[in-house]
Structures are given as structure tokens and as C-alpha cells.
Coordinates of C-alpha atoms in Angstrom, one line a residue:
Chain A
M127 CA 53.7 -6.4 -38.3
S128 CA 53.9 -7.9 -41.9
D129 CA 53.1 -6.2 -45.1
S130 CA 50.0 -8.4 -45.4
A131 CA 48.5 -7.1 -42.2
P132 CA 48.3 -3.3 -42.7
S133 CA 47.2 -1.2 -39.7
R134 CA 43.8 -0.5 -41.3
S135 CA 42.8 -4.1 -40.8
K136 CA 42.1 -3.2 -37.2
T137 CA 38.9 -1.5 -38.4
P138 CA 36.0 -3.9 -37.8
P139 CA 34.2 -4.9 -40.9
L140 CA 31.0 -3.2 -41.7
P141 CA 28.0 -5.2 -40.6
P142 CA 26.5 -7.0 -43.6
W143 CA 23.2 -5.0 -43.6
R144 CA 25.2 -1.8 -44.2
S145 CA 26.0 -2.7 -47.8
A146 CA 22.3 -3.6 -48.5
L147 CA 21.2 -0.3 -47.1
A148 CA 23.9 1.6 -49.0
R149 CA 22.8 0.0 -52.2
A150 CA 19.2 1.0 -51.6
L151 CA 20.2 4.6 -50.9
H152 CA 22.2 4.7 -54.0
R153 CA 19.5 3.1 -56.3
N154 CA 16.8 5.4 -54.9
R155 CA 18.9 8.5 -54.8
S156 CA 17.0 10.4 -57.5
R157 CA 14.1 10.8 -55.1
P158 CA 15.0 13.2 -52.3
Y159 CA 12.5 11.6 -49.9
S160 CA 14.5 8.3 -50.0
R161 CA 16.4 9.8 -47.1
Y162 CA 13.3 10.0 -45.0
F163 CA 12.3 7.2 -42.7
Q164 CA 9.7 6.7 -39.9
L165 CA 11.1 6.5 -36.4
A166 CA 8.9 4.7 -33.8
T167 CA 9.5 5.4 -30.1
I168 CA 7.5 4.9 -26.9
T169 CA 6.2 7.9 -25.0
P170 CA 6.7 8.3 -21.2
A171 CA 3.0 7.3 -21.0
G172 CA 3.7 4.0 -22.7
R173 CA 2.2 4.7 -26.1
P174 CA 3.8 4.3 -29.5
A175 CA 4.8 7.4 -31.3
N176 CA 5.8 7.6 -35.0
R177 CA 7.1 10.4 -37.2
T178 CA 9.0 11.0 -40.4
V179 CA 12.7 12.0 -39.9
V180 CA 15.6 12.7 -42.3
F181 CA 18.6 10.5 -42.4
R182 CA 21.7 12.7 -41.8
G183 CA 24.3 10.1 -42.4
W184 CA 26.4 7.8 -40.2
L185 CA 28.2 8.9 -37.0
P186 CA 31.8 8.5 -38.2
D187 CA 33.5 5.2 -37.6
T188 CA 30.3 3.7 -36.2
N189 CA 27.1 2.0 -37.4
S190 CA 24.9 4.6 -35.8
L191 CA 22.4 6.5 -38.0
T192 CA 22.2 10.1 -37.2
L193 CA 19.2 12.5 -37.4
I194 CA 18.6 15.9 -35.8
T195 CA 16.0 17.1 -33.4
D196 CA 14.9 20.1 -31.4
Q197 CA 15.4 19.5 -27.7
R198 CA 11.8 20.7 -27.3
S199 CA 10.5 17.9 -29.5
A200 CA 8.5 15.0 -27.9
K201 CA 11.0 12.4 -29.2
V202 CA 13.6 13.7 -26.8
T203 CA 11.4 12.8 -23.8
D204 CA 10.4 9.5 -25.5
I205 CA 14.0 8.4 -25.9
A206 CA 14.9 9.4 -22.3
A207 CA 12.1 7.2 -21.1
H208 CA 12.5 4.3 -23.5
P209 CA 15.8 4.4 -25.5
W210 CA 15.0 1.4 -27.7
A211 CA 13.6 2.6 -31.1
E212 CA 12.6 1.1 -34.4
A213 CA 13.1 2.9 -37.8
C214 CA 11.0 1.8 -40.7
W215 CA 12.6 2.8 -44.0
Y216 CA 10.7 2.1 -47.2
F217 CA 12.3 2.8 -50.6
T218 CA 9.6 3.5 -53.2
S219 CA 11.7 3.0 -56.3
T220 CA 13.2 -0.4 -55.5
R221 CA 10.3 -1.5 -53.3
E222 CA 12.2 -2.6 -50.3
Q223 CA 11.9 -2.0 -46.6
F224 CA 14.5 -1.9 -43.8
R225 CA 13.4 -2.1 -40.2
L226 CA 16.2 -1.1 -38.0
A227 CA 15.8 -1.6 -34.2
G228 CA 18.2 -0.7 -31.4
P229 CA 19.0 1.7 -28.7
S230 CA 18.8 5.4 -29.4
Q231 CA 20.4 8.3 -27.7
V232 CA 20.1 12.1 -27.8
V233 CA 23.3 14.1 -28.1
S234 CA 22.5 17.5 -26.6
A235 CA 24.7 20.6 -26.1
A236 CA 25.8 19.1 -22.8
D237 CA 27.5 16.2 -24.5
L238 CA 31.1 17.2 -24.8
T239 CA 32.3 13.9 -26.2
L240 CA 30.1 14.1 -29.3
A241 CA 30.3 17.8 -29.7
P242 CA 32.2 17.6 -33.0
A243 CA 29.5 15.4 -34.6
R244 CA 26.8 17.8 -33.4
Q245 CA 28.7 20.8 -34.7
T246 CA 29.2 19.1 -38.1
A247 CA 25.5 18.2 -38.4
W248 CA 24.6 21.9 -37.7
A249 CA 27.1 23.2 -40.2
E250 CA 25.7 20.9 -42.9
L251 CA 22.1 22.1 -42.6
S252 CA 20.5 24.5 -45.0
D253 CA 19.8 28.0 -43.7
R254 CA 16.1 27.2 -43.8
A255 CA 16.5 24.1 -41.7
R256 CA 18.6 25.9 -39.2
Q257 CA 16.0 28.6 -38.9
Q258 CA 13.5 26.1 -37.5
F259 CA 15.5 25.9 -34.3
Y260 CA 14.6 29.5 -33.6
W261 CA 10.9 29.0 -34.0
P262 CA 8.5 29.2 -31.1
Q263 CA 7.7 26.2 -28.9
P264 CA 6.5 23.2 -31.1
A265 CA 3.0 21.9 -30.6
Q266 CA 1.9 25.0 -28.7
P267 CA -1.0 27.2 -30.0
R268 CA 0.1 28.9 -33.3
S269 CA 2.3 31.9 -32.7
P270 CA 1.9 35.1 -34.8
A271 CA 3.9 35.1 -38.1
A272 CA 6.4 37.6 -36.6
A273 CA 7.6 34.9 -34.2
F274 CA 8.8 32.8 -37.2
A275 CA 10.6 35.7 -38.9
P276 CA 14.2 35.1 -40.0
P277 CA 17.2 36.3 -38.0
E278 CA 18.4 39.9 -37.9
N279 CA 17.8 39.9 -34.2
Q280 CA 19.1 36.3 -34.1
P281 CA 22.8 36.8 -34.9
E282 CA 23.4 33.4 -33.4
N283 CA 22.0 31.7 -36.5
Q284 CA 25.5 30.9 -37.7
P285 CA 26.8 27.7 -39.3
E286 CA 29.5 27.6 -36.6
T287 CA 27.4 27.8 -33.5
P288 CA 24.5 25.4 -32.9
P289 CA 21.9 26.8 -30.5
D290 CA 21.4 24.9 -27.2
N291 CA 18.2 23.3 -28.4
F292 CA 19.8 21.7 -31.4
S293 CA 20.5 18.0 -30.8
L294 CA 21.6 14.9 -32.6
V295 CA 19.8 11.6 -32.3
L296 CA 21.8 8.4 -32.8
L297 CA 20.2 5.0 -33.5
T298 CA 22.4 2.0 -33.3
P299 CA 20.8 -1.0 -34.9
R300 CA 21.0 -4.4 -33.1
Q301 CA 18.4 -6.0 -35.4
V302 CA 17.7 -5.3 -39.1
D303 CA 14.9 -6.8 -41.1
H304 CA 15.2 -6.3 -44.8
L305 CA 12.3 -7.1 -47.0
E306 CA 12.4 -7.0 -50.8
L307 CA 8.9 -6.9 -52.3
R308 CA 10.2 -7.4 -55.8
G309 CA 11.1 -11.1 -55.3
D310 CA 8.6 -13.8 -56.2
P311 CA 8.2 -14.8 -53.5
Q312 CA 9.6 -11.8 -51.7
N313 CA 13.0 -12.0 -50.1
R314 CA 13.5 -11.3 -46.5
T315 CA 16.7 -11.3 -44.5
L316 CA 17.1 -10.9 -40.7
Y317 CA 20.4 -9.5 -39.3
T318 CA 20.9 -10.0 -35.6
C319 CA 23.7 -8.6 -33.6
Q320 CA 25.2 -11.2 -31.3
P321 CA 26.6 -10.6 -27.8
D322 CA 30.1 -10.5 -29.3
D323 CA 29.0 -7.8 -31.7
T324 CA 29.2 -10.1 -34.7
W325 CA 26.1 -10.3 -37.0
Q326 CA 24.1 -13.4 -37.7
V327 CA 22.4 -13.3 -41.1
E328 CA 19.4 -15.5 -41.9
A329 CA 17.2 -15.8 -44.9
V330 CA 13.6 -16.1 -43.6
N331 CA 10.1 -16.4 -45.0
P332 CA 8.5 -13.1 -45.9
Chain B
M269 CA -40.2 14.8 -40.9
S270 CA -39.9 17.8 -43.2
D271 CA -38.3 17.9 -46.6
S272 CA -35.5 19.9 -45.2
A273 CA -34.5 17.2 -42.8
P274 CA -33.9 14.0 -44.8
S275 CA -33.2 10.8 -42.9
R276 CA -29.5 10.9 -44.0
S277 CA -28.9 13.9 -41.7
K278 CA -28.8 11.4 -38.9
T279 CA -25.3 10.3 -40.1
P280 CA -22.7 12.0 -37.9
P281 CA -20.5 14.5 -39.7
L282 CA -17.1 13.3 -40.8
P283 CA -14.4 14.4 -38.4
P284 CA -12.6 17.4 -39.9
W285 CA -9.3 15.5 -40.5
R286 CA -11.0 13.1 -42.8
S287 CA -11.4 15.8 -45.5
A288 CA -7.7 16.8 -45.2
L289 CA -6.7 13.1 -45.5
A290 CA -9.0 12.5 -48.4
R291 CA -7.5 15.6 -50.2
A292 CA -4.0 14.2 -49.6
L293 CA -5.0 10.8 -51.0
H294 CA -6.5 12.4 -54.0
R295 CA -3.6 14.8 -54.8
N296 CA -1.0 12.0 -54.4
R297 CA -3.1 9.3 -56.2
S298 CA -0.7 9.0 -59.2
R299 CA 1.9 7.4 -56.8
P300 CA 0.7 3.9 -55.8
Y301 CA 2.8 4.0 -52.6
S302 CA 0.7 6.9 -51.4
R303 CA -1.6 4.3 -49.9
Y304 CA 1.3 2.9 -47.8
F305 CA 1.9 4.1 -44.3
Q306 CA 4.0 3.0 -41.3
L307 CA 2.2 1.5 -38.4
A308 CA 3.9 1.7 -35.0
T309 CA 2.9 -0.7 -32.2
I310 CA 4.4 -2.0 -29.0
T311 CA 5.5 -5.6 -28.7
P312 CA 4.6 -7.8 -25.7
A313 CA 8.2 -7.2 -24.5
G314 CA 7.5 -3.5 -24.5
R315 CA 9.6 -2.4 -27.5
P316 CA 8.3 -0.3 -30.4
A317 CA 7.7 -2.0 -33.7
N318 CA 7.2 -0.3 -37.0
R319 CA 6.4 -1.6 -40.5
T320 CA 4.9 -0.4 -43.8
V321 CA 1.3 -1.4 -44.4
V322 CA -1.2 -0.7 -47.1
F323 CA -4.3 1.3 -46.5
R324 CA -7.4 -0.8 -47.5
G325 CA -10.0 1.9 -47.1
W326 CA -12.5 2.8 -44.4
L327 CA -14.6 0.4 -42.4
P328 CA -18.0 1.5 -43.8
D329 CA -19.9 4.1 -41.8
T330 CA -16.9 4.5 -39.4
N331 CA -13.7 6.5 -39.1
S332 CA -11.6 3.4 -38.8
L333 CA -8.8 2.8 -41.2
T334 CA -8.6 -0.8 -42.4
L335 CA -5.5 -2.8 -43.3
I336 CA -5.0 -6.6 -43.6
T337 CA -2.7 -8.9 -41.8
D338 CA -1.7 -12.5 -41.5
Q339 CA -2.8 -13.9 -38.2
R340 CA 0.7 -15.3 -37.9
S341 CA 2.2 -11.8 -38.1
A342 CA 3.9 -10.2 -35.1
K343 CA 1.6 -7.2 -35.3
V344 CA -1.3 -9.4 -34.1
T345 CA 0.4 -10.2 -30.8
D346 CA 1.5 -6.6 -30.5
I347 CA -2.0 -5.3 -30.8
A348 CA -3.4 -7.9 -28.4
A349 CA -0.8 -6.7 -25.8
H350 CA -1.1 -3.0 -26.5
P351 CA -4.0 -1.9 -28.7
W352 CA -3.0 1.7 -29.0
A353 CA -1.1 2.3 -32.2
E354 CA 0.2 5.2 -34.2
A355 CA 0.3 5.5 -38.0
C356 CA 2.7 7.8 -39.7
W357 CA 1.6 8.6 -43.3
Y358 CA 3.9 10.8 -45.3
F359 CA 2.8 11.9 -48.8
T360 CA 5.8 12.5 -51.0
S361 CA 4.1 14.6 -53.7
T362 CA 2.4 17.2 -51.5
R363 CA 5.0 16.9 -48.7
E364 CA 2.6 16.5 -45.8
Q365 CA 2.4 14.0 -42.9
F366 CA -0.5 12.6 -40.9
R367 CA 0.1 11.0 -37.6
L368 CA -3.0 9.0 -36.6
A369 CA -3.1 7.6 -33.1
G370 CA -5.8 5.5 -31.4
P371 CA -6.9 2.1 -30.4
S372 CA -6.5 -0.7 -32.9
Q373 CA -8.2 -4.1 -33.2
V374 CA -7.6 -7.3 -35.1
V375 CA -10.7 -8.8 -36.8
S376 CA -10.0 -12.5 -37.1
A377 CA -12.1 -15.3 -38.5
A378 CA -13.7 -15.7 -35.1
D379 CA -15.3 -12.2 -35.3
L380 CA -18.8 -12.8 -36.6
T381 CA -19.9 -9.2 -36.3
L382 CA -17.4 -7.9 -38.7
A383 CA -17.3 -10.9 -40.9
P384 CA -18.7 -9.0 -43.9
A385 CA -16.0 -6.4 -43.8
R386 CA -13.3 -9.1 -43.6
Q387 CA -14.9 -11.0 -46.5
T388 CA -15.0 -7.8 -48.6
A389 CA -11.4 -7.1 -47.9
W390 CA -10.5 -10.6 -49.0
A391 CA -12.5 -10.3 -52.2
E392 CA -10.9 -7.1 -53.2
L393 CA -7.3 -8.4 -53.0
S394 CA -5.3 -9.3 -56.0
D395 CA -4.7 -13.0 -56.6
R396 CA -1.0 -12.4 -55.8
A397 CA -1.8 -10.8 -52.5
R398 CA -4.2 -13.6 -51.6
Q399 CA -1.5 -16.1 -52.3
Q400 CA 0.7 -14.8 -49.5
F401 CA -1.7 -16.1 -46.9
Y402 CA -0.9 -19.6 -48.1
W403 CA 2.9 -19.1 -47.7
P404 CA 4.8 -20.8 -44.9
Q405 CA 5.2 -19.4 -41.4
P406 CA 6.6 -15.8 -41.6
A407 CA 10.0 -15.0 -40.2
Q408 CA 10.9 -18.7 -39.9
P409 CA 14.0 -20.0 -41.8
R410 CA 13.4 -19.8 -45.5
S411 CA 11.3 -22.6 -46.9
P412 CA 12.1 -24.3 -50.2
A413 CA 10.6 -22.6 -53.3
A414 CA 8.0 -25.3 -53.6
A415 CA 6.4 -24.2 -50.3
F416 CA 5.5 -20.9 -52.0
A417 CA 4.0 -22.5 -55.1
P418 CA 0.6 -21.3 -56.2
P419 CA -2.6 -23.2 -55.5
E420 CA -3.6 -26.3 -57.4
N421 CA -3.6 -28.2 -54.2
Q422 CA -5.1 -25.1 -52.5
P423 CA -8.6 -24.9 -53.9
E424 CA -9.5 -22.7 -50.9
N425 CA -7.7 -19.7 -52.6
Q426 CA -11.0 -18.3 -53.7
P427 CA -12.2 -14.7 -53.6
E428 CA -15.3 -15.9 -51.7
T429 CA -13.5 -17.7 -48.8
P430 CA -10.9 -16.0 -46.7
P431 CA -8.5 -18.5 -45.0
D432 CA -8.6 -18.6 -41.2
N433 CA -5.3 -16.7 -41.0
F434 CA -6.6 -13.8 -42.9
S435 CA -7.5 -10.9 -40.6
L436 CA -8.4 -7.2 -40.8
V437 CA -6.8 -4.6 -38.6
L438 CA -8.8 -1.5 -37.7
L439 CA -7.2 1.7 -36.4
T440 CA -9.6 4.3 -35.0
P441 CA -7.9 7.6 -34.6
R442 CA -8.4 9.6 -31.5
Q443 CA -5.6 12.1 -32.2
V444 CA -4.4 13.3 -35.6
D445 CA -1.4 15.5 -36.2
H446 CA -1.3 17.0 -39.7
L447 CA 2.0 18.7 -40.8
E448 CA 2.3 20.5 -44.1
L449 CA 6.0 21.0 -44.9
R450 CA 5.2 23.3 -47.8
G451 CA 4.1 26.3 -45.7
D452 CA 6.6 28.9 -44.8
P453 CA 6.6 28.5 -41.9
Q454 CA 5.1 25.0 -42.0
N455 CA 1.4 24.5 -41.1
R456 CA 0.5 22.0 -38.4
T457 CA -2.9 21.2 -37.1
L458 CA -3.9 19.0 -34.2
Y459 CA -7.2 17.2 -34.1
T460 CA -8.2 15.7 -30.7
C461 CA -11.3 13.6 -30.1
Q462 CA -13.2 14.8 -27.0
P463 CA -15.0 12.5 -24.6
D464 CA -18.3 13.4 -26.3
D465 CA -16.7 12.2 -29.6
T466 CA -16.6 15.7 -31.1
W467 CA -13.3 16.9 -32.5
Q468 CA -11.2 19.8 -31.2
V469 CA -9.1 21.4 -34.0
E470 CA -6.1 23.5 -33.1
A471 CA -3.5 25.3 -35.3
V472 CA -0.1 24.8 -33.5
N473 CA 3.5 25.6 -34.1
P474 CA 5.3 23.1 -36.3

């Protein structure tokens, strides 16, 4: 091994859309909702579902976006039935949109391989966000206020110990469609993952 | 007919979610992107698709949201294959989300019944927005700049005459899920259209 080939060269290069997305996140960072995007899935009944989620960063050493979910959330059964999902991420300040499509996966308490990532995501939540995982069953008739009361009798609300219903969701893009509205005409770039895991980049008409 | 029953009482009452959505639009009106939402559809291949669209108002005397599309856009074939769609509309200032699900429909140049609505939508566009309908085929390899040049040789770019590829999309909600993040705990209301077209309203757990 020569000096000119250090061991870190084994790390595969970031796909080209990562830098465009990193730039958008940076340039829109003053607006907290720039970390929100809309995740579309397909329900077991075959209908589209769409909701706002919060980007929780990258799964380390991968190109998978992470978000969190309650295991009781409908998106868990959606993903089990139809793993392919599409995120639509619009940045209001720079007026650009990323559509990120690929397989998604739920990392539940039963997943031992990714337990560290799940643990880290739990530890990084605010107390208030953690509390939601102790709320009563989502989408059921509204429970009395006491059912939402903070811990005391919930000593398990600890940064160290995620509850069983706390899960990660991973989305691993295989296609990215980046549209910049500010161009005249607008700029649009398609990134497509090839079978050999390299990325094809193409400027297309908006 | 008595004075106390004027003829306009025949108009069916607005569904209850309309006032909540009108309030959100009003309270977020200082931010132009408050009229943008994300529309999820299903592609002919059975995958979810998700993109940002612009709310163009209500089809008169209905509860159908209107937006515009190019007939060459992928959402046209999505809707033809799977009419059910779900909009996710997040308001950044008031921190509330509406998920609006129901059948959608493309109103093309061939639709004579809704031709006036299509004509009105075209007339209300900015010149720049109208120009996009004369651009080359979307998602194809980038055309040279000249292909995007404004009219002159396109005398048909007139407010009176929509081009054949200009279409309306209607989304007629049958279910609306309204989540207000600002509550503590958050407030969530489900509106469900019944077979007799009345609306059931239910407070549920977030």
C-alpha cells in the first residue's frame, strides 16, 4: 500500500445528490421546518398516504435518511406492505425540491443489528418528543387529558432506554429528482442509481 | 317561499374541515409557499409518487381543490391508473398539517363540461407560469436554451386560449386529517365523508 492510497480511500464516494442536498439544508438552516419533508407510502389497501416527517440525519456510513416513528403509526404497516417510498422535500428559502425514492425499512426494537442507531436517535430526542411515545393509541378516540400526562409513573422515559414502540425508519434513495425553481428556465437534475451502485446524473427539462 | 328561507339556503353547507383550512390559509397568508402542498399519487407501476403543487383555489360550488398540470406530466398517467390521491399540506407559521385524501381527476382540453373552469385557471396564471406549457417535453434530456425562449413564434400564448396540454387537476377529499402541533398535547381531528355525503367529525389522539 503506497502513501498515495490511504486506507480511507476504501470508503465509497458520496453519491452526487448528497452534496446538493447538504447545500440546501445548509442554505435553509435558519428555518427549522427545513428539516421537515413529506413521505409518501402506499397503504395495505393500495392507497397513497402522505405525511410530514422530520429528518433525523443519515444512518452512519450509508446514504439512508433516518426518521422516527411510533410502531403504532400507520406508516409502519404501509412500509411492511409496500417498502418503496417517495419523499418530497421542498426548501422554501432557496425554492428547490428534492424527490427521493427508494426502499424504506422500519427498524424496531427487535432489530439487533441496528440497535445502536435506534438508541442514538432516542437519546437525541427532546424530552417532549420522547413523551409522545407514551401517549395513548394514535388515531383512536381522544383520550382524557390525564392519559397524556408526563412521566412520574413512567420511569422508563429515559434517554438511555427507548420504549418498545419507538422505531427508526430508513429511506435509501435509488432515484433523486432535484428541481430548482429559481433558474430561468428552471434547472432539473435526475440522479439514478445503477445496478452496480454507481449514480447516473442527467440534466433534464423541468 | 317565506322571507326566512331565501333561495340560497339550498346550497349545501360547507364541510366542517373547509373552515379549518380557510383559517389556516388566512393565518399563513404572508408566506407565499403556504399555497403549496405535496400531492401523493401511485404510478402505473404501483409505486408512490410525491411532488409539490400549487393550490389554485376551489372549483366553484364544490369542495374540490384545483391545481394545474401539463398533460405531459407523470401525474396525469398516475391519476389515470389510480385516481385516489392524498395531499399533505403543512403550514409552517401555525404549525398545522392537513392530509386530504380522495379521488382525483384530470380535466383536459377534451372535457367540455369543465371547460370554463380550465379556461379561468389559464387566465389567472402569470405570463411566466403560462410560458412553461410551451417548454419542451418534461424529464427528457435537457433541450438547448432556445427551446425555452418566450413566444414571438407562439402567438397562442394568450390568456384567452389554453394550449391543449394545459389541464386542471381536481382533488375531492373524502377524508381529512387535521393535526395541530401547537397543542399540548397536540390536537388532531378526523373528518370522514359518509355515504350520504355528510361529514363525521371526531377528535382523536395525535
